[in-house]
PDB file of C-alpha atoms in Angstrom:
ATOM      1  CA  MET A   1       0.302  -3.600 -50.677  1.00  0.00           C
ATOM      2  CA  GLU A   2      -1.412  -1.397 -48.146  1.00  0.00           C
ATOM      3  CA  LEU A   3      -2.357  -2.398 -44.608  1.00  0.00           C
ATOM      4  CA  THR A   4      -6.008  -1.571 -45.339  1.00  0.00           C
ATOM      5  CA  GLN A   5      -5.982  -3.944 -48.231  1.00  0.00           C
ATOM      6  CA  LEU A   6      -4.541  -6.737 -46.116  1.00  0.00           C
ATOM      7  CA  ARG A   7      -7.203  -6.111 -43.453  1.00  0.00           C
ATOM      8  CA  TYR A   8      -9.983  -6.227 -46.006  1.00  0.00           C
ATOM      9  CA  PHE A   9      -8.558  -9.380 -47.675  1.00  0.00           C
ATOM     10  CA  TYR A  10      -8.290 -11.121 -44.282  1.00  0.00           C
ATOM     11  CA  GLN A  11     -11.890 -10.317 -43.401  1.00  0.00           C
ATOM     12  CA  VAL A  12     -13.238 -11.422 -46.769  1.00  0.00           C
ATOM     13  CA  TYR A  13     -11.354 -14.684 -46.495  1.00  0.00           C
ATOM     14  CA  ARG A  14     -12.757 -15.458 -43.075  1.00  0.00           C
ATOM     15  CA  ALA A  15     -16.314 -14.372 -43.959  1.00  0.00           C
ATOM     16  CA  GLY A  16     -16.355 -16.165 -47.356  1.00  0.00           C
ATOM     17  CA  SER A  17     -18.420 -13.322 -48.698  1.00  0.00           C
ATOM     18  CA  ILE A  18     -17.927  -9.712 -49.812  1.00  0.00           C
ATOM     19  CA  ARG A  19     -21.340  -8.847 -48.460  1.00  0.00           C
ATOM     20  CA  SER A  20     -20.708 -10.342 -44.964  1.00  0.00           C
ATOM     21  CA  ALA A  21     -17.248  -8.837 -44.700  1.00  0.00           C
ATOM     22  CA  SER A  22     -18.437  -5.347 -45.711  1.00  0.00           C
ATOM     23  CA  GLY A  23     -20.936  -5.385 -42.823  1.00  0.00           C
ATOM     24  CA  GLU A  24     -18.237  -6.445 -40.360  1.00  0.00           C
ATOM     25  CA  LEU A  25     -15.832  -3.804 -41.663  1.00  0.00           C
ATOM     26  CA  ASN A  26     -18.524  -1.118 -41.921  1.00  0.00           C
ATOM     27  CA  VAL A  27     -17.616  -0.265 -45.529  1.00  0.00           C
ATOM     28  CA  THR A  28     -19.643  -0.532 -48.756  1.00  0.00           C
ATOM     29  CA  GLN A  29     -19.429  -3.669 -50.845  1.00  0.00           C
ATOM     30  CA  GLN A  30     -18.210  -1.570 -53.796  1.00  0.00           C
ATOM     31  CA  ALA A  31     -15.367  -0.107 -51.780  1.00  0.00           C
ATOM     32  CA  LEU A  32     -14.370  -3.506 -50.440  1.00  0.00           C
ATOM     33  CA  SER A  33     -14.438  -5.162 -53.928  1.00  0.00           C
ATOM     34  CA  ARG A  34     -12.335  -2.343 -55.321  1.00  0.00           C
ATOM     35  CA  GLN A  35      -9.642  -2.813 -52.633  1.00  0.00           C
ATOM     36  CA  ILE A  36      -9.466  -6.550 -53.264  1.00  0.00           C
ATOM     37  CA  GLN A  37      -9.254  -5.965 -56.984  1.00  0.00           C
ATOM     38  CA  ASN A  38      -6.400  -3.417 -56.504  1.00  0.00           C
ATOM     39  CA  LEU A  39      -4.580  -5.989 -54.342  1.00  0.00           C
ATOM     40  CA  GLU A  40      -5.023  -8.673 -56.995  1.00  0.00           C
ATOM     41  CA  LYS A  41      -3.775  -6.242 -59.676  1.00  0.00           C
ATOM     42  CA  GLU A  42      -0.672  -5.391 -57.636  1.00  0.00           C
ATOM     43  CA  LEU A  43       0.110  -9.106 -57.004  1.00  0.00           C
ATOM     44  CA  GLY A  44      -0.742 -10.177 -60.557  1.00  0.00           C
ATOM     45  CA  VAL A  45      -2.808 -13.138 -59.392  1.00  0.00           C
ATOM     46  CA  ALA A  46      -6.420 -13.843 -58.450  1.00  0.00           C
ATOM     47  CA  LEU A  47      -7.009 -14.273 -54.723  1.00  0.00           C
ATOM     48  CA  PHE A  48     -10.642 -15.320 -54.908  1.00  0.00           C
ATOM     49  CA  THR A  49     -13.041 -16.881 -57.312  1.00  0.00           C
ATOM     50  CA  ARG A  50     -16.454 -15.221 -57.277  1.00  0.00           C
ATOM     51  CA  SER A  51     -19.911 -16.780 -57.385  1.00  0.00           C
ATOM     52  CA  ILE A  52     -23.435 -15.925 -56.466  1.00  0.00           C
ATOM     53  CA  SER A  53     -23.061 -17.683 -53.079  1.00  0.00           C
ATOM     54  CA  GLY A  54     -19.883 -15.822 -52.205  1.00  0.00           C
ATOM     55  CA  VAL A  55     -16.148 -16.086 -52.761  1.00  0.00           C
ATOM     56  CA  GLU A  56     -13.693 -18.894 -52.449  1.00  0.00           C
ATOM     57  CA  ALA A  57      -9.966 -18.437 -51.955  1.00  0.00           C
ATOM     58  CA  THR A  58      -7.565 -19.569 -54.715  1.00  0.00           C
ATOM     59  CA  GLU A  59      -4.245 -21.228 -54.103  1.00  0.00           C
ATOM     60  CA  TYR A  60      -2.701 -17.759 -53.874  1.00  0.00           C
ATOM     61  CA  GLY A  61      -5.454 -16.648 -51.575  1.00  0.00           C
ATOM     62  CA  HIS A  62      -4.699 -19.434 -49.171  1.00  0.00           C
ATOM     63  CA  MET A  63      -0.982 -18.628 -49.204  1.00  0.00           C
ATOM     64  CA  LEU A  64      -1.645 -14.900 -48.511  1.00  0.00           C
ATOM     65  CA  PHE A  65      -4.017 -15.744 -45.667  1.00  0.00           C
ATOM     66  CA  GLU A  66      -1.397 -17.888 -43.945  1.00  0.00           C
ATOM     67  CA  LYS A  67       1.057 -14.961 -44.047  1.00  0.00           C
ATOM     68  CA  ALA A  68      -1.552 -12.426 -43.023  1.00  0.00           C
ATOM     69  CA  GLU A  69      -2.635 -14.526 -40.048  1.00  0.00           C
ATOM     70  CA  LYS A  70       0.910 -14.391 -38.681  1.00  0.00           C
ATOM     71  CA  VAL A  71       1.870 -10.796 -39.371  1.00  0.00           C
ATOM     72  CA  LEU A  72      -1.453  -8.881 -39.242  1.00  0.00           C
ATOM     73  CA  PRO A  73      -1.835  -9.047 -35.419  1.00  0.00           C
ATOM     74  CA  GLU A  74       1.708  -7.618 -34.960  1.00  0.00           C
ATOM     75  CA  LEU A  75       1.119  -4.879 -37.494  1.00  0.00           C
ATOM     76  CA  GLU A  76      -2.225  -3.980 -35.875  1.00  0.00           C
ATOM     77  CA  SER A  77      -0.508  -3.812 -32.437  1.00  0.00           C
ATOM     78  CA  PHE A  78       2.249  -1.579 -33.939  1.00  0.00           C
ATOM     79  CA  VAL A  79      -0.226   0.757 -35.573  1.00  0.00           C
ATOM     80  CA  TYR A  80      -2.208   1.057 -32.349  1.00  0.00           C
ATOM     81  CA  SER A  81       0.889   1.991 -30.410  1.00  0.00           C
ATOM     82  CA  VAL A  82       1.938   4.617 -32.905  1.00  0.00           C
ATOM     83  CA  GLN A  83      -1.501   6.084 -33.168  1.00  0.00           C
ATOM     84  CA  LYS A  84      -1.895   6.151 -29.336  1.00  0.00           C
ATOM     85  CA  ARG A  85       1.357   8.126 -29.094  1.00  0.00           C
ATOM     86  CA  LYS A  86       0.586  10.321 -32.165  1.00  0.00           C
ATOM     87  CA  HIS A  87      -2.847  11.335 -30.995  1.00  0.00           C
ATOM     88  CA  ILE A  88      -2.668  14.255 -28.666  1.00  0.00           C
ATOM     89  CA  VAL A  89      -3.812  13.120 -25.234  1.00  0.00           C
ATOM     90  CA  SER A  90      -3.738  15.947 -22.720  1.00  0.00           C
ATOM     91  CA  GLY A  91      -4.791  16.484 -19.102  1.00  0.00           C
ATOM     92  CA  VAL A  92      -3.598  16.022 -15.609  1.00  0.00           C
ATOM     93  CA  VAL A  93      -2.972  12.630 -13.920  1.00  0.00           C
ATOM     94  CA  LYS A  94      -2.700  12.503 -10.167  1.00  0.00           C
ATOM     95  CA  LEU A  95      -0.408   9.729  -8.826  1.00  0.00           C
ATOM     96  CA  GLY A  96      -0.079   8.957  -5.110  1.00  0.00           C
ATOM     97  CA  ILE A  97       3.183   7.327  -4.037  1.00  0.00           C
ATOM     98  CA  GLN A  98       5.559   7.497  -1.144  1.00  0.00           C
ATOM     99  CA  CYS A  99       9.091   8.544  -2.069  1.00  0.00           C
ATOM    100  CA  TRP A 100      10.718   5.478  -0.400  1.00  0.00           C
ATOM    101  CA  GLN A 101       8.735   3.210  -2.729  1.00  0.00           C
ATOM    102  CA  MET A 102      10.933   4.495  -5.605  1.00  0.00           C
ATOM    103  CA  ALA A 103      14.199   3.797  -3.720  1.00  0.00           C
ATOM    104  CA  GLU A 104      16.691   1.731  -5.621  1.00  0.00           C
ATOM    105  CA  GLY A 105      15.907  -1.515  -3.792  1.00  0.00           C
ATOM    106  CA  ASN A 106      12.272  -1.449  -4.905  1.00  0.00           C
ATOM    107  CA  ASN A 107      13.057  -1.090  -8.648  1.00  0.00           C
ATOM    108  CA  LEU A 108      10.184   1.361  -9.183  1.00  0.00           C
ATOM    109  CA  ARG A 109      12.347   3.737 -11.115  1.00  0.00           C
ATOM    110  CA  TYR A 110      11.733   7.391 -10.867  1.00  0.00           C
ATOM    111  CA  GLU A 111      13.249   7.725 -14.299  1.00  0.00           C
ATOM    112  CA  CYS A 112      10.157   5.860 -15.634  1.00  0.00           C
ATOM    113  CA  LEU A 113       8.027   8.891 -14.665  1.00  0.00           C
ATOM    114  CA  ARG A 114      10.422  11.232 -16.515  1.00  0.00           C
ATOM    115  CA  GLU A 115      10.275   8.980 -19.561  1.00  0.00           C
ATOM    116  CA  PHE A 116       6.444   9.061 -19.528  1.00  0.00           C
ATOM    117  CA  CYS A 117       6.422  12.892 -19.331  1.00  0.00           C
ATOM    118  CA  ARG A 118       8.856  13.081 -22.278  1.00  0.00           C
ATOM    119  CA  ALA A 119       6.753  10.611 -24.329  1.00  0.00           C
ATOM    120  CA  TYR A 120       3.501  12.455 -23.611  1.00  0.00           C
ATOM    121  CA  PRO A 121       4.430  16.125 -23.075  1.00  0.00           C
ATOM    122  CA  GLN A 122       0.750  17.257 -23.223  1.00  0.00           C
ATOM    123  CA  ILE A 123       0.006  15.296 -20.033  1.00  0.00           C
ATOM    124  CA  ARG A 124       0.923  16.892 -16.677  1.00  0.00           C
ATOM    125  CA  LEU A 125       1.834  14.294 -14.043  1.00  0.00           C
ATOM    126  CA  ALA A 126       1.032  15.452 -10.524  1.00  0.00           C
ATOM    127  CA  TRP A 127       2.768  13.371  -7.908  1.00  0.00           C
ATOM    128  CA  GLU A 128       1.454  13.342  -4.322  1.00  0.00           C
ATOM    129  CA  ASN A 129       3.926  12.027  -1.761  1.00  0.00           C
ATOM    130  CA  ASP A 130       1.844  10.535   1.073  1.00  0.00           C
ATOM    131  CA  SER A 131       1.426   7.462   3.204  1.00  0.00           C
ATOM    132  CA  PRO A 132      -0.116   4.305   1.660  1.00  0.00           C
ATOM    133  CA  ALA A 133      -3.255   4.742   3.734  1.00  0.00           C
ATOM    134  CA  ARG A 134      -3.728   8.309   2.575  1.00  0.00           C
ATOM    135  CA  CYS A 135      -3.048   7.292  -1.052  1.00  0.00           C
ATOM    136  CA  ILE A 136      -5.819   4.688  -0.822  1.00  0.00           C
ATOM    137  CA  GLU A 137      -8.170   7.367   0.590  1.00  0.00           C
ATOM    138  CA  GLY A 138      -7.246   9.646  -2.283  1.00  0.00           C
ATOM    139  CA  VAL A 139      -8.217   6.993  -4.854  1.00  0.00           C
ATOM    140  CA  LEU A 140     -11.515   6.177  -3.033  1.00  0.00           C
ATOM    141  CA  GLU A 141     -12.340   9.858  -2.773  1.00  0.00           C
ATOM    142  CA  GLN A 142     -11.314  10.381  -6.401  1.00  0.00           C
ATOM    143  CA  ARG A 143      -8.698  12.983  -5.514  1.00  0.00           C
ATOM    144  CA  LEU A 144      -6.094  10.599  -7.107  1.00  0.00           C
ATOM    145  CA  ASP A 145      -6.293   8.650 -10.353  1.00  0.00           C
ATOM    146  CA  LEU A 146      -3.739   6.057  -9.352  1.00  0.00           C
ATOM    147  CA  CYS A 147      -1.592   5.189  -6.380  1.00  0.00           C
ATOM    148  CA  VAL A 148       1.072   2.741  -5.354  1.00  0.00           C
ATOM    149  CA  THR A 149       0.272   1.057  -2.062  1.00  0.00           C
ATOM    150  CA  MET A 150       0.655  -2.033   0.018  1.00  0.00           C
ATOM    151  CA  MET A 151      -1.708  -4.134   2.093  1.00  0.00           C
ATOM    152  CA  PRO A 152      -4.820  -2.228   0.872  1.00  0.00           C
ATOM    153  CA  GLU A 153      -8.230  -2.554   2.561  1.00  0.00           C
ATOM    154  CA  ARG A 154     -11.731  -2.290   1.021  1.00  0.00           C
ATOM    155  CA  LEU A 155     -10.595  -4.383  -1.944  1.00  0.00           C
ATOM    156  CA  GLU A 156     -14.047  -4.614  -3.454  1.00  0.00           C
ATOM    157  CA  PHE A 157     -13.745  -0.974  -4.706  1.00  0.00           C
ATOM    158  CA  LEU A 158     -10.229  -1.226  -6.078  1.00  0.00           C
ATOM    159  CA  GLU A 159      -8.448  -2.684  -9.122  1.00  0.00           C
ATOM    160  CA  LEU A 160      -5.025  -3.966  -8.025  1.00  0.00           C
ATOM    161  CA  THR A 161      -2.044  -4.750 -10.222  1.00  0.00           C
ATOM    162  CA  PRO A 162       0.763  -6.508  -8.272  1.00  0.00           C
ATOM    163  CA  LEU A 163       4.102  -4.792  -8.737  1.00  0.00           C
ATOM    164  CA  ARG A 164       6.396  -6.811  -6.456  1.00  0.00           C
ATOM    165  CA  ASP A 165       6.824  -8.633  -3.178  1.00  0.00           C
ATOM    166  CA  PHE A 166       9.206  -7.421  -0.606  1.00  0.00           C
ATOM    167  CA  GLN A 167      10.806  -8.394   2.781  1.00  0.00           C
ATOM    168  CA  TRP A 168      10.334  -6.698   6.053  1.00  0.00           C
ATOM    169  CA  TYR A 169      13.283  -6.038   8.388  1.00  0.00           C
ATOM    170  CA  MET A 170      13.966  -4.695  11.855  1.00  0.00           C
ATOM    171  CA  LEU A 171      16.616  -2.016  11.824  1.00  0.00           C
ATOM    172  CA  MET A 172      18.574  -1.656  15.049  1.00  0.00           C
ATOM    173  CA  ALA A 173      21.857  -0.483  16.455  1.00  0.00           C
ATOM    174  CA  LYS A 174      24.767  -2.866  16.002  1.00  0.00           C
ATOM    175  CA  GLY A 175      24.985  -3.140  19.799  1.00  0.00           C
ATOM    176  CA  HIS A 176      21.433  -4.331  20.207  1.00  0.00           C
ATOM    177  CA  GLU A 177      21.123  -7.779  21.782  1.00  0.00           C
ATOM    178  CA  LEU A 178      19.228  -9.129  18.722  1.00  0.00           C
ATOM    179  CA  ALA A 179      21.586  -7.645  16.195  1.00  0.00           C
ATOM    180  CA  ASP A 180      23.597 -10.871  15.658  1.00  0.00           C
ATOM    181  CA  ARG A 181      20.522 -12.941  14.797  1.00  0.00           C
ATOM    182  CA  ASP A 182      20.148 -14.369  11.285  1.00  0.00           C
ATOM    183  CA  CYS A 183      16.406 -13.574  11.363  1.00  0.00           C
ATOM    184  CA  LEU A 184      13.668 -12.651  13.782  1.00  0.00           C
ATOM    185  CA  SER A 185      10.115 -13.895  14.374  1.00  0.00           C
ATOM    186  CA  VAL A 186       7.178 -11.974  15.739  1.00  0.00           C
ATOM    187  CA  GLU A 187       7.815 -13.517  19.209  1.00  0.00           C
ATOM    188  CA  ASP A 188      11.195 -11.681  19.299  1.00  0.00           C
ATOM    189  CA  LEU A 189       9.274  -8.432  19.367  1.00  0.00           C
ATOM    190  CA  SER A 190       7.468  -9.164  22.655  1.00  0.00           C
ATOM    191  CA  GLY A 191       8.220  -6.435  25.199  1.00  0.00           C
ATOM    192  CA  ARG A 192      10.610  -4.664  22.794  1.00  0.00           C
ATOM    193  CA  LYS A 193      10.486  -1.038  21.702  1.00  0.00           C
ATOM    194  CA  VAL A 194       9.389  -0.976  18.090  1.00  0.00           C
ATOM    195  CA  ILE A 195       9.251   2.107  15.884  1.00  0.00           C
ATOM    196  CA  LEU A 196       6.531   2.245  13.272  1.00  0.00           C
ATOM    197  CA  ALA A 197       7.563   4.988  10.917  1.00  0.00           C
ATOM    198  CA  GLY A 198       4.576   6.506   9.157  1.00  0.00           C
ATOM    199  CA  GLU A 199       1.008   5.334   9.464  1.00  0.00           C
ATOM    200  CA  GLU A 200       1.413   1.648  10.360  1.00  0.00           C
ATOM    201  CA  THR A 201      -1.810   0.991  12.290  1.00  0.00           C
ATOM    202  CA  GLY A 202      -2.357  -2.243  10.313  1.00  0.00           C
ATOM    203  CA  SER A 203       1.080  -3.491  11.265  1.00  0.00           C
ATOM    204  CA  ARG A 204       0.536  -2.596  14.946  1.00  0.00           C
ATOM    205  CA  ASN A 205      -2.732  -4.569  14.988  1.00  0.00           C
ATOM    206  CA  GLN A 206      -1.216  -7.573  13.234  1.00  0.00           C
ATOM    207  CA  ILE A 207       1.778  -7.763  15.596  1.00  0.00           C
ATOM    208  CA  THR A 208      -0.458  -7.466  18.633  1.00  0.00           C
ATOM    209  CA  ARG A 209      -2.801 -10.235  17.495  1.00  0.00           C
ATOM    210  CA  ALA A 210       0.080 -12.494  16.600  1.00  0.00           C
ATOM    211  CA  LEU A 211       1.467 -12.026  20.098  1.00  0.00           C
ATOM    212  CA  TYR A 212      -1.766 -12.974  21.785  1.00  0.00           C
ATOM    213  CA  GLY A 213      -1.064 -13.958  25.379  1.00  0.00           C
ATOM    214  CA  LYS A 214       2.387 -12.417  25.375  1.00  0.00           C
ATOM    215  CA  THR A 215       3.615  -8.888  26.217  1.00  0.00           C
ATOM    216  CA  PRO A 216       3.032  -6.660  23.152  1.00  0.00           C
ATOM    217  CA  PRO A 217       5.837  -4.359  21.984  1.00  0.00           C
ATOM    218  CA  GLU A 218       6.029  -0.728  23.187  1.00  0.00           C
ATOM    219  CA  PHE A 219       5.157   0.975  19.896  1.00  0.00           C
ATOM    220  CA  ILE A 220       6.893   4.245  19.159  1.00  0.00           C
ATOM    221  CA  ASP A 221       4.947   6.136  16.422  1.00  0.00           C
ATOM    222  CA  VAL A 222       6.906   8.421  14.085  1.00  0.00           C
ATOM    223  CA  LYS A 223       4.786  10.394  11.636  1.00  0.00           C
ATOM    224  CA  GLU A 224       7.622  11.874   9.615  1.00  0.00           C
ATOM    225  CA  TYR A 225      10.617  10.167   8.031  1.00  0.00           C
ATOM    226  CA  LEU A 226      13.248  12.346   9.767  1.00  0.00           C
ATOM    227  CA  PHE A 227      16.121   9.930   9.531  1.00  0.00           C
ATOM    228  CA  ASP A 228      18.440  11.766  11.897  1.00  0.00           C
ATOM    229  CA  LEU A 229      15.772  11.669  14.661  1.00  0.00           C
ATOM    230  CA  LEU A 230      14.966   8.008  13.844  1.00  0.00           C
ATOM    231  CA  GLY A 231      18.606   7.161  14.201  1.00  0.00           C
ATOM    232  CA  GLN A 232      18.818   8.958  17.591  1.00  0.00           C
ATOM    233  CA  GLU A 233      15.745   7.078  18.799  1.00  0.00           C
ATOM    234  CA  ILE A 234      17.237   3.733  17.731  1.00  0.00           C
ATOM    235  CA  LEU A 235      20.651   4.366  19.125  1.00  0.00           C
ATOM    236  CA  GLY A 236      19.641   6.093  22.386  1.00  0.00           C
ATOM    237  CA  ASN A 237      16.516   4.110  23.300  1.00  0.00           C
ATOM    238  CA  GLN A 238      17.496   0.571  22.225  1.00  0.00           C
ATOM    239  CA  ALA A 239      14.533   0.610  19.898  1.00  0.00           C
ATOM    240  CA  MET A 240      14.020  -1.311  16.595  1.00  0.00           C
ATOM    241  CA  MET A 241      12.326   0.083  13.535  1.00  0.00           C
ATOM    242  CA  LEU A 242      10.120  -1.882  11.177  1.00  0.00           C
ATOM    243  CA  THR A 243      11.531  -1.125   7.747  1.00  0.00           C
ATOM    244  CA  LEU A 244      12.380  -2.334   4.209  1.00  0.00           C
ATOM    245  CA  THR A 245      15.620  -3.157   2.533  1.00  0.00           C
ATOM    246  CA  ALA A 246      15.126  -0.158   0.285  1.00  0.00           C
ATOM    247  CA  GLN A 247      15.803   2.115   3.268  1.00  0.00           C
ATOM    248  CA  GLU A 248      19.104   0.476   4.197  1.00  0.00           C
ATOM    249  CA  GLU A 249      21.104   3.010   2.188  1.00  0.00           C
ATOM    250  CA  LEU A 250      19.710   5.815   4.384  1.00  0.00           C
ATOM    251  CA  PHE A 251      21.449   4.570   7.527  1.00  0.00           C
ATOM    252  CA  ASN A 252      25.153   4.298   8.345  1.00  0.00           C
ATOM    253  CA  PRO A 253      26.071   0.564   8.091  1.00  0.00           C
ATOM    254  CA  GLN A 254      28.883   1.132  10.642  1.00  0.00           C
ATOM    255  CA  ARG A 255      26.222   1.903  13.274  1.00  0.00           C
ATOM    256  CA  PHE A 256      23.072   0.108  12.199  1.00  0.00           C
ATOM    257  CA  VAL A 257      22.084  -3.416  11.103  1.00  0.00           C
ATOM    258  CA  MET A 258      18.957  -4.845   9.482  1.00  0.00           C
ATOM    259  CA  VAL A 259      17.753  -8.285  10.495  1.00  0.00           C
ATOM    260  CA  PRO A 260      15.156  -9.978   8.342  1.00  0.00           C
ATOM    261  CA  LEU A 261      11.747 -11.043   9.764  1.00  0.00           C
ATOM    262  CA  LYS A 262      10.419 -14.492   9.013  1.00  0.00           C
ATOM    263  CA  GLY A 263       6.905 -15.786   8.890  1.00  0.00           C
ATOM    264  CA  ASP A 264       3.651 -15.240   6.893  1.00  0.00           C
ATOM    265  CA  LEU A 265       2.977 -12.027   8.889  1.00  0.00           C
ATOM    266  CA  TRP A 266       5.682 -10.325   6.851  1.00  0.00           C
ATOM    267  CA  ARG A 267       4.557 -11.347   3.385  1.00  0.00           C
ATOM    268  CA  SER A 268       3.916  -7.952   1.781  1.00  0.00           C
ATOM    269  CA  ARG A 269       3.198  -6.830  -1.768  1.00  0.00           C
ATOM    270  CA  LEU A 270       3.271  -3.519  -3.484  1.00  0.00           C
ATOM    271  CA  TYR A 271       0.294  -2.773  -5.839  1.00  0.00           C
ATOM    272  CA  LEU A 272      -0.599  -0.270  -8.587  1.00  0.00           C
ATOM    273  CA  CYS A 273      -4.111   0.688  -7.630  1.00  0.00           C
ATOM    274  CA  ARG A 274      -7.087   2.531  -9.171  1.00  0.00           C
ATOM    275  CA  LEU A 275     -10.822   2.744  -8.526  1.00  0.00           C
ATOM    276  CA  ALA A 276     -12.443  -0.174 -10.219  1.00  0.00           C
ATOM    277  CA  ALA A 277     -15.825   1.377 -11.053  1.00  0.00           C
ATOM    278  CA  ARG A 278     -14.473   4.761 -12.192  1.00  0.00           C
ATOM    279  CA  PRO A 279     -14.017   5.399 -15.945  1.00  0.00           C
ATOM    280  CA  GLN A 280     -10.457   6.502 -16.502  1.00  0.00           C
ATOM    281  CA  THR A 281      -9.513   9.547 -18.495  1.00  0.00           C
ATOM    282  CA  PRO A 282      -7.345   8.839 -21.606  1.00  0.00           C
ATOM    283  CA  ALA A 283      -4.396  10.391 -19.782  1.00  0.00           C
ATOM    284  CA  ALA A 284      -4.818   8.249 -16.699  1.00  0.00           C
ATOM    285  CA  GLU A 285      -5.298   5.117 -18.873  1.00  0.00           C
ATOM    286  CA  LEU A 286      -2.031   5.897 -20.653  1.00  0.00           C
ATOM    287  CA  LEU A 287      -0.110   6.260 -17.343  1.00  0.00           C
ATOM    288  CA  PHE A 288      -1.682   3.092 -15.958  1.00  0.00           C
ATOM    289  CA  ASP A 289      -0.651   1.092 -19.019  1.00  0.00           C
ATOM    290  CA  TYR A 290       2.837   2.624 -18.968  1.00  0.00           C
ATOM    291  CA  LEU A 291       3.569   1.900 -15.261  1.00  0.00           C
ATOM    292  CA  ARG A 292       2.093  -1.587 -15.543  1.00  0.00           C
ATOM    293  CA  GLU A 293       4.496  -2.309 -18.401  1.00  0.00           C
ATOM    294  CA  HIS A 294       7.573  -0.765 -16.784  1.00  0.00           C
ATOM    295  CA  TRP A 295       7.062  -1.392 -13.050  1.00  0.00           C
ATOM    296  CA  THR A 296       5.855  -4.997 -12.959  1.00  0.00           C
ATOM    297  CA  GLY A 297       7.727  -8.233 -13.202  1.00  0.00           C
ATOM    298  CA  PHE A 298      10.534  -7.660 -10.680  1.00  0.00           C
ATOM    299  CA  GLY A 299       9.621 -10.715  -8.614  1.00  0.00           C
ATOM    300  CA  GLU A 300      10.435 -11.413  -5.024  1.00  0.00           C
ATOM    301  CA  ILE A 301      13.468  -9.963  -3.239  1.00  0.00           C
ATOM    302  CA  SER A 302      13.086 -11.808  -0.021  1.00  0.00           C
ATOM    303  CA  PRO A 303      14.978 -15.103   0.558  1.00  0.00           C
ATOM    304  CA  PRO A 304      12.422 -17.974   0.443  1.00  0.00           C
ATOM    305  CA  GLU A 305      14.101 -19.832   3.325  1.00  0.00           C
ATOM    306  CA  LEU A 306      13.130 -17.018   5.698  1.00  0.00           C
ATOM    307  CA  TYR A 307       9.544 -18.149   5.408  1.00  0.00           C
TER     308      TYR A 307
END
């Protein structure tokens, strides 16, 4: 029994007519009838009784249809996957993502990108390491096909696939007066020195608005992730740095501590992002499907009680 024969049988059964099924399958009635006859010959039974008005399934036809209805979708999905990989898809796909987003704590495995390149060697993956804001600009300006970002703006132009939620922390020296707290609220940042590593204009504005009527923090902007310099700033200036658990491994636990932040202000999500109205190249479509399958479904890593 061939897969084509099973497809043809399934369509004839549903249509109740060779003529109708041939139109839906875009094959001639003669070719369709011949495939059904070959299938009946192989099975040694009649699957349909023919009449001027159409065809009617026999007992064996009903039995085969019940089986086909269960297995045919799985077979079709398998064939599609094989053909998608077999067909040579080539080109360049440009992905924007910050290196910390693939740290161990985020579960966006770098090995996944290696596996994609091995599976599709004709596709060249160009990875641009930049801030979330710049990555979004790259997608909007069509310099990038895809990006991984958080808290995106101008949502009406973007198609967003959630990857995971994560928890914000304040990293500080162990000797800091807030270091022994179980958690911090935005009010605890009032009048403090707060480092925003990277382009965190959105976070600055959110914190300032949330502290309306109170002294805002003294923000210390750091454009580059130079961890030695960040450590010196934190230790020598009694500053705190807004950060994620994924960066904990980069700082000496004997000298630094991370205290979680509580409240709706710190609910953040990582997204796989592409331009909604832009037709994707086959290579970009493959990467999007691949990352959506391998990078989603990790869930929340922040303790619910902190909210």
